[in-house]
Amino acid sequence: MRIGPIELGERPLLLAPMEDVSDPPFRILCKRYGADVVYTEFISSGGLVHEAENSVMKLDILEAERPVGIQIFGGNLLQVQQAAGIVDNVRPDIIDINFGCPVKKVVCKDGGAGILRNLPKMEAITRAVVDAATRPVTVKTRLGWDDSTIQIVDVAKMLEDCGIQALAVHARTRKQMYKGDARWSWLRRIKEEGLRNIPCIGNGDAATPQAIKKMFAQTGVDAVMIGRGAIGNPWIFRDAKAFITTGEIPPPPSWEERISVVSEHLCLKCEWLGERCGVLEMRRMYGGYFKGFHGASAMRQRLMAAKTEASVLDVLHDATPALQKRVVAVRSRPRGVKRAILPSKAA
């Protein structure tokens, strides 16, 4: 599979753009465990044009995470076009347009999935971004606004005609939000009846190695984009690739490895955001990392109460709940996890 000049091999796995999740520290970990492409959190086009600090910071990309895509959203054509130029200057490998976010505050101004109610505007924005970019442009969208407005096969043809290099589709409507089953049969229709010469990337309910392999088999998509299944579980890329190839899932990470990765994730966050913000933002990740362990709830409470990087590491060091899986105490900063320093930013 290729996205423009980027060769990704057969059945690549992509990290989905997720607000407050797919930041540089997490993308680095997912890349280490097998993600073939990683995407940034979505970035407001208006925020970039007006140089909002929070939006500009999300442009940070690292050489170690390439190929990396920067995703933008917005319903103002001129702003999106200007934002595309700003992003292009940062030199990502891919520029992605978010036409799929279902959140009310985004869709109310034709951002995200809101654009699915105005397909001529969707076409105009896509053409404007393609014209402004010097690197591949991709799109992530949904089946439609609701069941009565599903035109995704024709939308796929239109977007390809605009010049995008790959299309990712979350197989739900905006009305569904994240409820109900993703309708994978539409992915096969997009692949067989819609797109002609660019890849189709499947998304939605691909949260386990078994489901990822099943999506490839049932839909014929060229790649699978993993979202919620990766939260607190960067190992899913490694596990899915092994399962696709051998039919077997590798043993889960040892307790030592899990604590080491959580500790590194924390240190990277603190390095990137500063200690206070890094500690606060890391709190949303603990549920995923320790899901299914007996005693994890009490441990998460202690982690949430810790206010400094050192105190969080102390809690991780002291974590010895009565777990079903083997538990080995580790140092507060495990061997091999030094004070984390992010690699230099991309030129």
CSV table of C-alpha atoms in Angstrom, one decimal:
chain,number,residue,atom,x,y,z
A,1,MET,CA,0.0,0.0,0.0
A,2,ARG,CA,1.2,3.5,-0.8
A,3,ILE,CA,0.1,7.0,0.3
A,4,GLY,CA,1.5,9.1,-2.4
A,5,PRO,CA,5.2,8.4,-2.4
A,6,ILE,CA,5.1,6.7,1.0
A,7,GLU,CA,5.4,2.9,0.7
A,8,LEU,CA,3.9,1.1,3.7
A,9,GLY,CA,3.9,-2.5,2.6
A,10,GLU,CA,0.9,-4.9,3.0
A,11,ARG,CA,-1.8,-4.4,5.6
A,12,PRO,CA,-0.3,-1.5,7.5
A,13,LEU,CA,-1.7,-0.4,10.8
A,14,LEU,CA,-2.3,3.3,11.5
A,15,LEU,CA,-2.7,5.2,14.8
A,16,ALA,CA,-5.9,7.3,14.6
A,17,PRO,CA,-5.9,11.0,15.4
A,18,MET,CA,-7.4,11.2,18.9
A,19,GLU,CA,-7.9,14.4,20.9
A,20,ASP,CA,-5.8,14.4,24.1
A,21,VAL,CA,-4.4,11.0,23.3
A,22,SER,CA,-2.2,10.9,20.1
A,23,ASP,CA,0.4,13.5,21.2
A,24,PRO,CA,4.1,13.1,20.5
A,25,PRO,CA,4.9,11.0,23.6
A,26,PHE,CA,2.1,8.4,22.8
A,27,ARG,CA,2.9,8.4,19.1
A,28,ILE,CA,6.5,7.5,19.8
A,29,LEU,CA,5.4,4.5,21.9
A,30,CYS,CA,3.0,3.3,19.3
A,31,LYS,CA,5.6,3.7,16.6
A,32,ARG,CA,8.0,1.6,18.7
A,33,TYR,CA,5.5,-1.2,18.9
A,34,GLY,CA,4.6,-1.3,15.2
A,35,ALA,CA,2.4,1.5,14.1
A,36,ASP,CA,3.2,2.2,10.4
A,37,VAL,CA,1.7,5.7,10.3
A,38,VAL,CA,0.8,7.9,13.3
A,39,TYR,CA,-1.5,11.0,13.2
A,40,THR,CA,-1.6,14.0,15.4
A,41,GLU,CA,-4.5,15.1,17.5
A,42,PHE,CA,-6.8,17.2,15.3
A,43,ILE,CA,-5.9,20.8,15.1
A,44,SER,CA,-8.2,23.8,14.7
A,45,SER,CA,-7.6,25.6,11.4
A,46,GLY,CA,-8.8,28.8,13.1
A,47,GLY,CA,-6.4,28.2,16.0
A,48,LEU,CA,-3.5,27.9,13.6
A,49,VAL,CA,-4.4,31.0,11.6
A,50,HIS,CA,-4.7,33.0,14.8
A,51,GLU,CA,-1.6,31.4,16.3
A,52,ALA,CA,-3.4,30.0,19.3
A,53,GLU,CA,-0.7,28.5,21.6
A,54,ASN,CA,-2.6,25.2,22.1
A,55,SER,CA,-3.1,24.7,18.3
A,56,VAL,CA,0.5,25.6,17.4
A,57,MET,CA,2.0,23.3,20.0
A,58,LYS,CA,0.2,20.4,18.3
A,59,LEU,CA,2.3,20.9,15.2
A,60,ASP,CA,5.3,19.4,17.1
A,61,ILE,CA,6.5,16.3,15.3
A,62,LEU,CA,9.6,14.2,15.8
A,63,GLU,CA,11.9,12.5,13.3
A,64,ALA,CA,11.5,9.2,15.2
A,65,GLU,CA,7.8,9.0,14.5
A,66,ARG,CA,7.8,9.4,10.7
A,67,PRO,CA,5.8,8.8,8.6
A,68,VAL,CA,3.5,11.1,10.5
A,69,GLY,CA,0.3,12.9,9.5
A,70,ILE,CA,-0.9,16.2,10.9
A,71,GLN,CA,-4.7,16.5,11.0
A,72,ILE,CA,-6.6,19.7,10.7
A,73,PHE,CA,-10.3,20.6,10.9
A,74,GLY,CA,-12.6,23.5,10.3
A,75,GLY,CA,-15.6,24.7,8.3
A,76,ASN,CA,-14.2,28.0,7.1
A,77,LEU,CA,-12.8,27.4,3.7
A,78,LEU,CA,-10.3,30.2,3.7
A,79,GLN,CA,-9.0,29.3,7.2
A,80,VAL,CA,-8.6,25.7,6.3
A,81,GLN,CA,-6.7,26.6,3.2
A,82,GLN,CA,-4.4,28.9,5.2
A,83,ALA,CA,-4.0,26.3,7.9
A,84,ALA,CA,-2.9,23.8,5.2
A,85,GLY,CA,-0.1,26.1,4.2
A,86,ILE,CA,1.0,26.5,7.8
A,87,VAL,CA,1.0,22.7,8.3
A,88,ASP,CA,2.8,22.2,5.0
A,89,ASN,CA,5.7,24.3,6.2
A,90,VAL,CA,6.2,22.1,9.2
A,91,ARG,CA,7.0,19.3,6.8
A,92,PRO,CA,4.8,16.4,7.9
A,93,ASP,CA,4.7,13.3,5.7
A,94,ILE,CA,0.9,13.7,5.3
A,95,ILE,CA,-1.8,16.3,5.8
A,96,ASP,CA,-5.1,14.9,6.9
A,97,ILE,CA,-8.5,16.6,6.8
A,98,ASN,CA,-10.9,15.7,9.6
A,99,PHE,CA,-14.4,15.3,8.2
A,100,GLY,CA,-15.4,12.8,10.8
A,101,CYS,CA,-15.4,14.3,14.3
A,102,PRO,CA,-19.0,14.0,15.7
A,103,VAL,CA,-18.6,16.4,18.7
A,104,LYS,CA,-21.3,19.1,18.8
A,105,LYS,CA,-19.0,22.1,19.2
A,106,VAL,CA,-17.1,21.0,16.1
A,107,VAL,CA,-20.0,20.0,13.8
A,108,CYS,CA,-22.0,23.1,14.5
A,109,LYS,CA,-19.8,25.2,12.2
A,110,ASP,CA,-19.4,22.6,9.5
A,111,GLY,CA,-16.2,21.2,11.0
A,112,GLY,CA,-15.6,17.4,11.3
A,113,ALA,CA,-18.7,15.4,10.4
A,114,GLY,CA,-20.8,18.5,10.1
A,115,ILE,CA,-19.5,18.9,6.6
A,116,LEU,CA,-21.4,15.8,5.6
A,117,ARG,CA,-24.5,18.0,5.5
A,118,ASN,CA,-22.9,20.1,2.8
A,119,LEU,CA,-21.1,18.0,0.2
A,120,PRO,CA,-20.3,20.9,-2.2
A,121,LYS,CA,-18.5,22.6,0.6
A,122,MET,CA,-16.7,19.4,1.5
A,123,GLU,CA,-15.5,19.2,-2.1
A,124,ALA,CA,-14.4,22.9,-2.1
A,125,ILE,CA,-12.4,22.6,1.2
A,126,THR,CA,-10.7,19.4,0.0
A,127,ARG,CA,-9.6,21.0,-3.3
A,128,ALA,CA,-8.4,24.0,-1.4
A,129,VAL,CA,-6.2,21.9,0.9
A,130,VAL,CA,-4.8,19.8,-2.0
A,131,ASP,CA,-4.0,22.9,-3.9
A,132,ALA,CA,-2.2,24.4,-0.9
A,133,ALA,CA,-0.2,21.3,0.0
A,134,THR,CA,3.1,20.0,-1.4
A,135,ARG,CA,2.7,16.6,0.3
A,136,PRO,CA,0.0,13.9,0.2
A,137,VAL,CA,-3.4,14.9,1.5
A,138,THR,CA,-5.7,12.3,3.1
A,139,VAL,CA,-9.2,12.5,4.5
A,140,LYS,CA,-10.9,10.8,7.5
A,141,THR,CA,-14.7,10.8,7.5
A,142,ARG,CA,-17.8,8.9,8.4
A,143,LEU,CA,-20.5,7.1,6.4
A,144,GLY,CA,-22.8,10.1,6.6
A,145,TRP,CA,-24.7,12.4,8.9
A,146,ASP,CA,-27.4,9.8,9.6
A,147,ASP,CA,-28.9,6.8,7.9
A,148,SER,CA,-30.9,8.8,5.5
A,149,THR,CA,-27.9,10.7,4.2
A,150,ILE,CA,-25.3,8.0,3.6
A,151,GLN,CA,-23.7,8.8,0.2
A,152,ILE,CA,-20.2,7.5,1.1
A,153,VAL,CA,-19.6,5.7,-2.1
A,154,ASP,CA,-20.2,8.8,-4.2
A,155,VAL,CA,-18.3,10.9,-1.6
A,156,ALA,CA,-15.3,8.6,-1.9
A,157,LYS,CA,-15.3,9.1,-5.7
A,158,MET,CA,-15.6,12.8,-5.3
A,159,LEU,CA,-12.7,13.0,-2.8
A,160,GLU,CA,-10.5,11.0,-5.0
A,161,ASP,CA,-11.3,13.3,-7.9
A,162,CYS,CA,-10.2,16.2,-5.6
A,163,GLY,CA,-6.7,14.7,-5.4
A,164,ILE,CA,-6.5,13.0,-2.0
A,165,GLN,CA,-4.1,10.1,-1.7
A,166,ALA,CA,-6.0,7.9,0.8
A,167,LEU,CA,-9.4,7.8,2.5
A,168,ALA,CA,-10.1,6.6,6.0
A,169,VAL,CA,-13.7,5.9,6.9
A,170,HIS,CA,-15.1,5.3,10.4
A,171,ALA,CA,-17.9,3.0,9.6
A,172,ARG,CA,-20.6,4.8,11.6
A,173,THR,CA,-22.8,7.8,10.9
A,174,ARG,CA,-22.4,11.0,12.9
A,175,LYS,CA,-25.8,10.3,14.6
A,176,GLN,CA,-24.4,7.0,15.9
A,177,MET,CA,-21.5,8.8,17.5
A,178,TYR,CA,-19.6,5.8,19.0
A,179,LYS,CA,-22.7,3.7,19.7
A,180,GLY,CA,-23.9,0.5,18.0
A,181,ASP,CA,-21.8,-1.6,15.7
A,182,ALA,CA,-19.6,-0.2,13.0
A,183,ARG,CA,-21.0,-1.2,9.7
A,184,TRP,CA,-18.1,-2.8,7.9
A,185,SER,CA,-20.2,-3.8,4.9
A,186,TRP,CA,-19.9,-0.2,3.8
A,187,LEU,CA,-16.1,-0.4,3.8
A,188,ARG,CA,-16.2,-3.2,1.3
A,189,ARG,CA,-18.6,-1.1,-0.9
A,190,ILE,CA,-16.3,1.9,-0.7
A,191,LYS,CA,-13.3,-0.3,-1.7
A,192,GLU,CA,-15.2,-2.1,-4.6
A,193,GLU,CA,-17.5,0.6,-5.9
A,194,GLY,CA,-16.1,3.9,-4.8
A,195,LEU,CA,-12.3,4.3,-4.8
A,196,ARG,CA,-10.3,3.4,-7.9
A,197,ASN,CA,-6.6,4.1,-7.4
A,198,ILE,CA,-6.1,5.2,-3.8
A,199,PRO,CA,-6.2,3.1,-0.6
A,200,CYS,CA,-9.2,2.6,1.6
A,201,ILE,CA,-8.4,2.7,5.3
A,202,GLY,CA,-11.0,1.0,7.7
A,203,ASN,CA,-11.8,2.4,11.1
A,204,GLY,CA,-14.4,1.5,13.8
A,205,ASP,CA,-14.5,-1.4,16.2
A,206,ALA,CA,-11.0,-2.6,15.3
A,207,ALA,CA,-9.9,-2.7,18.9
A,208,THR,CA,-8.4,-6.2,19.2
A,209,PRO,CA,-6.0,-8.2,17.1
A,210,GLN,CA,-8.8,-10.6,16.2
A,211,ALA,CA,-11.1,-7.7,15.1
A,212,ILE,CA,-8.3,-6.1,13.1
A,213,LYS,CA,-7.6,-9.3,11.2
A,214,LYS,CA,-11.3,-9.8,10.7
A,215,MET,CA,-11.7,-6.3,9.2
A,216,PHE,CA,-9.0,-7.0,6.6
A,217,ALA,CA,-10.6,-10.3,5.7
A,218,GLN,CA,-14.2,-9.1,5.6
A,219,THR,CA,-13.8,-5.7,3.9
A,220,GLY,CA,-10.7,-5.9,1.8
A,221,VAL,CA,-9.5,-2.5,3.1
A,222,ASP,CA,-5.9,-1.7,2.4
A,223,ALA,CA,-5.1,-0.6,6.0
A,224,VAL,CA,-6.7,-0.5,9.4
A,225,MET,CA,-6.7,2.6,11.6
A,226,ILE,CA,-6.7,1.9,15.3
A,227,GLY,CA,-8.2,4.4,17.8
A,228,ARG,CA,-9.7,3.5,21.1
A,229,GLY,CA,-8.1,0.1,21.1
A,230,ALA,CA,-4.6,1.7,21.4
A,231,ILE,CA,-5.4,3.9,24.4
A,232,GLY,CA,-3.2,2.6,27.2
A,233,ASN,CA,-2.2,-0.3,24.9
A,234,PRO,CA,0.5,0.6,22.4
A,235,TRP,CA,1.3,-3.1,22.2
A,236,ILE,CA,-1.8,-3.6,20.0
A,237,PHE,CA,0.1,-2.9,16.9
A,238,ARG,CA,2.7,-5.6,17.7
A,239,ASP,CA,0.0,-8.0,18.7
A,240,ALA,CA,-2.2,-7.5,15.7
A,241,LYS,CA,0.7,-7.9,13.2
A,242,ALA,CA,1.7,-11.1,14.9
A,243,PHE,CA,-1.9,-12.4,14.8
A,244,ILE,CA,-2.4,-11.5,11.2
A,245,THR,CA,0.9,-13.3,10.2
A,246,THR,CA,0.9,-16.3,12.5
A,247,GLY,CA,-2.6,-16.6,14.0
A,248,GLU,CA,-1.1,-16.3,17.5
A,249,ILE,CA,-1.0,-13.3,19.9
A,250,PRO,CA,2.3,-12.7,21.7
A,251,PRO,CA,2.3,-13.0,25.5
A,252,PRO,CA,1.1,-9.8,27.2
A,253,PRO,CA,3.8,-7.4,28.4
A,254,SER,CA,5.3,-8.4,31.7
A,255,TRP,CA,4.6,-6.2,34.7
A,256,GLU,CA,8.1,-4.8,34.5
A,257,GLU,CA,7.6,-3.8,30.9
A,258,ARG,CA,4.2,-2.3,31.6
A,259,ILE,CA,5.5,-0.2,34.5
A,260,SER,CA,8.5,0.8,32.4
A,261,VAL,CA,6.3,2.0,29.5
A,262,VAL,CA,3.9,3.9,31.7
A,263,SER,CA,6.8,5.5,33.5
A,264,GLU,CA,8.4,6.5,30.2
A,265,HIS,CA,5.1,7.8,28.9
A,266,LEU,CA,4.8,10.0,32.0
A,267,CYS,CA,8.4,11.3,31.6
A,268,LEU,CA,7.9,12.1,28.0
A,269,LYS,CA,4.7,14.0,28.8
A,270,CYS,CA,6.4,16.0,31.5
A,271,GLU,CA,9.3,16.7,29.1
A,272,TRP,CA,7.0,17.9,26.4
A,273,LEU,CA,4.4,19.8,28.4
A,274,GLY,CA,6.2,20.6,31.6
A,275,GLU,CA,5.8,18.7,34.9
A,276,ARG,CA,2.4,20.1,36.0
A,277,CYS,CA,0.6,19.7,32.7
A,278,GLY,CA,2.3,16.4,32.0
A,279,VAL,CA,1.2,14.9,35.3
A,280,LEU,CA,-2.4,16.1,34.8
A,281,GLU,CA,-2.7,14.9,31.2
A,282,MET,CA,-1.3,11.5,32.0
A,283,ARG,CA,-4.1,10.8,34.4
A,284,ARG,CA,-6.5,9.9,31.6
A,285,MET,CA,-4.2,7.1,30.4
A,286,TYR,CA,-4.0,5.0,33.6
A,287,GLY,CA,-7.4,3.4,33.1
A,288,GLY,CA,-6.2,1.9,29.8
A,289,TYR,CA,-2.8,0.8,31.0
A,290,PHE,CA,-4.1,-1.1,34.1
A,291,LYS,CA,-7.5,-2.2,32.8
A,292,GLY,CA,-8.4,-5.7,34.0
A,293,PHE,CA,-5.9,-5.9,36.9
A,294,HIS,CA,-7.3,-6.7,40.3
A,295,GLY,CA,-6.6,-3.8,42.6
A,296,ALA,CA,-6.2,-1.4,39.7
A,297,SER,CA,-8.9,1.0,40.9
A,298,ALA,CA,-7.2,1.7,44.2
A,299,MET,CA,-3.9,2.1,42.3
A,300,ARG,CA,-5.4,4.6,39.9
A,301,GLN,CA,-6.8,6.6,42.8
A,302,ARG,CA,-3.2,6.9,44.2
A,303,LEU,CA,-1.9,7.8,40.7
A,304,MET,CA,-4.6,10.5,40.3
A,305,ALA,CA,-3.7,12.0,43.7
A,306,ALA,CA,0.0,12.3,43.0
A,307,LYS,CA,0.9,15.8,41.9
A,308,THR,CA,4.5,15.5,40.8
A,309,GLU,CA,6.4,13.4,38.4
A,310,ALA,CA,8.5,11.9,41.2
A,311,SER,CA,5.4,11.1,43.3
A,312,VAL,CA,3.7,9.3,40.4
A,313,LEU,CA,6.8,7.3,39.8
A,314,ASP,CA,6.8,6.4,43.5
A,315,VAL,CA,3.3,5.1,43.2
A,316,LEU,CA,4.2,3.0,40.2
A,317,HIS,CA,7.2,1.6,42.1
A,318,ASP,CA,5.0,0.7,45.1
A,319,ALA,CA,2.2,-0.8,43.0
A,320,THR,CA,1.8,-4.4,44.3
A,321,PRO,CA,-1.9,-5.1,44.1
A,322,ALA,CA,-3.3,-8.6,44.2
A,323,LEU,CA,-3.2,-9.1,40.5
A,324,GLN,CA,-4.2,-12.1,38.5
A,325,LYS,CA,-1.0,-11.6,36.4
A,326,ARG,CA,2.5,-11.8,37.8
A,327,VAL,CA,3.6,-8.6,39.5
A,328,VAL,CA,7.2,-7.6,40.1
A,329,ALA,CA,8.2,-4.5,42.0
A,330,VAL,CA,10.4,-2.1,40.0
A,331,ARG,CA,12.3,1.0,40.8
A,332,SER,CA,10.5,4.4,40.7
A,333,ARG,CA,12.5,5.1,37.5
A,334,PRO,CA,13.0,1.7,36.0
A,335,ARG,CA,16.3,0.7,34.6
A,336,GLY,CA,16.6,2.0,31.1
A,337,VAL,CA,14.1,4.8,31.8
A,338,LYS,CA,16.3,7.8,32.4
A,339,ARG,CA,15.0,11.4,32.6
A,340,ALA,CA,13.2,11.4,29.3
A,341,ILE,CA,14.3,13.8,26.6
A,342,LEU,CA,12.3,13.9,23.4
A,343,PRO,CA,14.2,13.5,20.2
A,344,SER,CA,14.8,16.7,18.4
A,345,LYS,CA,11.9,18.2,16.5
A,346,ALA,CA,11.6,17.7,12.8
A,347,ALA,CA,13.2,20.3,10.7
